Short mmCIF file of C-alpha atoms in Angstrom, two decimals:
data_model
loop_
_atom_site.label_atom_id
_atom_site.label_comp_id
_atom_site.label_asym_id
_atom_site.label_seq_id
_atom_site.Cartn_x
_atom_site.Cartn_y
_atom_site.Cartn_z
CA MET A 1 11.20 46.91 -6.48
CA ASN A 2 8.81 47.98 -9.24
CA GLU A 3 5.08 46.87 -9.72
CA ARG A 4 6.41 44.80 -12.99
CA GLY A 5 8.88 42.79 -10.70
CA LEU A 6 6.54 42.24 -8.34
CA VAL A 7 3.59 40.70 -10.41
CA LYS A 8 6.74 38.55 -12.07
CA LEU A 9 7.52 37.47 -8.25
CA LEU A 10 3.84 36.47 -7.25
CA VAL A 11 3.10 34.56 -10.74
CA ILE A 12 6.57 32.53 -9.80
CA LEU A 13 5.25 32.21 -6.43
CA ALA A 14 1.97 30.70 -7.93
CA ILE A 15 3.57 28.35 -9.82
CA LEU A 16 5.93 26.73 -7.43
CA ILE A 17 2.89 26.26 -4.97
CA GLY A 18 0.89 24.73 -7.83
CA PHE A 19 3.76 22.63 -8.30
CA GLY A 20 4.29 21.71 -4.90
CA TYR A 21 0.34 21.02 -4.43
CA THR A 22 0.21 18.64 -7.57
CA GLY A 23 3.12 16.70 -6.27
CA ALA A 24 1.89 16.31 -2.97
CA SER A 25 -1.52 15.20 -3.96
CA PHE A 26 -0.06 12.47 -6.40
CA GLY A 27 2.66 11.74 -3.96
CA LYS A 28 0.54 10.64 -1.23
CA PRO A 29 -1.18 7.74 -2.59
CA TYR A 30 1.98 6.59 -4.07
CA PHE A 31 3.67 6.90 -0.69
CA LYS A 32 0.65 5.10 0.97
CA TYR A 33 1.19 2.30 -1.52
CA PHE A 34 4.84 1.94 -0.78
CA ARG A 35 4.43 1.97 2.77
CA PHE A 36 1.51 -0.77 2.49
CA ARG A 37 3.54 -3.11 0.32
CA ALA A 38 7.02 -3.09 2.66
CA ASP A 39 4.68 -3.54 5.55
CA ALA A 40 2.72 -6.36 3.89
CA LYS A 41 5.99 -8.23 2.94
CA GLU A 42 6.98 -8.19 6.79
CA ILE A 43 3.42 -9.47 7.50
CA LEU A 44 3.55 -12.29 5.34
CA SER A 45 6.75 -13.61 6.43
CA MET A 46 5.05 -14.12 10.08
CA GLY A 47 3.51 -17.38 9.31
CA LEU A 48 -0.21 -16.00 10.00
CA ASP A 49 -3.30 -18.05 8.99
CA GLU A 50 -5.17 -16.67 6.13
CA ASP A 51 -7.85 -15.02 8.27
CA LYS A 52 -5.09 -13.36 10.47
CA LEU A 53 -3.34 -12.04 7.75
CA ARG A 54 -6.29 -10.79 5.78
CA ALA A 55 -7.48 -8.58 9.36
CA LYS A 56 -3.69 -7.49 9.70
CA LEU A 57 -3.70 -6.38 6.00
CA LEU A 58 -6.92 -4.84 6.35
CA ASN A 59 -5.85 -2.70 9.72
CA LEU A 60 -2.96 -1.66 7.91
CA ALA A 61 -4.98 -0.58 5.46
CA ILE A 62 -6.98 1.52 7.71
CA ASP A 63 -4.35 2.82 9.43
CA LEU A 64 -2.67 4.33 6.16
CA LYS A 65 -6.32 5.41 4.98
CA ILE A 66 -6.24 3.21 2.27
CA PRO A 67 -9.85 2.60 0.35
CA LEU A 68 -9.25 -1.47 0.53
CA ARG A 69 -12.11 -3.71 1.07
CA GLN A 70 -11.87 -7.42 2.58
CA ASP A 71 -13.02 -8.95 -0.99
CA ASN A 72 -10.11 -6.91 -2.74
CA ILE A 73 -7.52 -9.25 -0.56
CA PHE A 74 -6.73 -12.48 -2.28
CA ILE A 75 -4.50 -14.81 -0.39
CA GLU A 76 -2.98 -18.15 -1.15
CA LYS A 77 -0.90 -20.43 0.65
CA ARG A 78 1.22 -23.08 -0.88
CA THR A 79 4.16 -25.79 0.27
CA ALA A 80 7.19 -25.17 -1.66
CA ILE A 81 8.80 -28.06 -3.31
CA GLU A 82 11.44 -28.86 -0.64
CA GLU A 83 8.32 -29.40 1.82
CA LYS A 84 9.67 -27.32 4.92
CA VAL A 85 8.24 -23.84 3.69
CA TYR A 86 4.99 -22.50 3.00
CA ILE A 87 4.85 -19.77 0.53
CA MET A 88 1.83 -17.06 1.15
CA LYS A 89 1.06 -15.17 -1.57
CA VAL A 90 -1.48 -11.97 -1.39
CA LYS A 91 -2.98 -9.92 -3.89
CA ALA A 92 -4.99 -6.85 -3.56
CA ARG A 93 -6.28 -4.01 -5.68
CA TRP A 94 -7.85 -0.30 -4.94
CA SER A 95 -7.69 3.04 -6.28
CA GLU A 96 -7.95 6.46 -5.02
CA LYS A 97 -9.11 9.56 -6.42
CA VAL A 98 -6.80 12.65 -6.83
CA ASP A 99 -8.51 15.82 -7.05
CA LEU A 100 -6.70 18.94 -8.09
CA PHE A 101 -8.90 21.77 -7.12
CA GLY A 102 -11.73 20.35 -8.81
CA LEU A 103 -10.08 21.60 -12.11
CA TYR A 104 -8.73 17.97 -12.62
CA GLN A 105 -9.49 14.50 -11.44
CA LYS A 106 -7.45 11.58 -11.89
CA ARG A 107 -8.25 8.14 -10.72
CA LEU A 108 -4.73 5.90 -9.65
CA GLU A 109 -5.23 2.46 -9.83
CA PHE A 110 -2.72 0.33 -7.49
CA LYS A 111 -2.38 -3.52 -7.66
CA LEU A 112 -0.17 -5.19 -4.63
CA GLU A 113 1.30 -8.58 -5.27
CA GLU A 114 3.44 -9.63 -2.86
CA GLU A 115 5.09 -13.34 -1.54
CA GLY A 116 6.55 -13.99 1.95
CA LYS A 117 7.65 -17.38 3.09
CA TYR A 118 8.19 -19.24 6.33
CA MET A 119 9.11 -22.28 7.74
CA LYS A 120 6.66 -25.30 8.44
CA ASP A 121 8.43 -25.98 11.57
CA TYR A 122 7.18 -22.53 13.01
CA GLU A 123 3.63 -23.66 13.05
CA LYS A 124 4.69 -26.37 15.37
CA SER A 125 6.91 -23.92 17.71
CA ILE A 126 3.91 -21.55 18.30
CA GLY A 127 1.03 -24.82 18.45
CA ARG A 128 -0.58 -24.61 15.22
CA GLU A 129 0.19 -27.81 13.59
CA GLY A 130 -2.43 -29.03 11.44
CA ARG A 131 -4.65 -26.46 11.54
#
């Protein structure tokens, strides 16, 4: 391989590494968002009260290294029309900064809105009726 071929190879490798690093830098926050969203949906169906739900979501955010604060989680509980089902709705917002070698910085905004349902009889079965 001559010198020109080696330079060409190194340039192509540098470009590929740059694309890989950029993809990983931007992909990681989105992976955490989708993982948090899936787990939040599962937690919502557990029938937890608002304080326990908020605590579980905060612990999940800590585990995933998501910069979510307690005051950025909003929980709403309502009864469905048929009066046999509770609907829990959670909203959360946070942002993460992606830094590419100090040359380019981008703030990514994330917004979660998920809803879960559980039976009112579920509260009776675990002894939480009327709380």
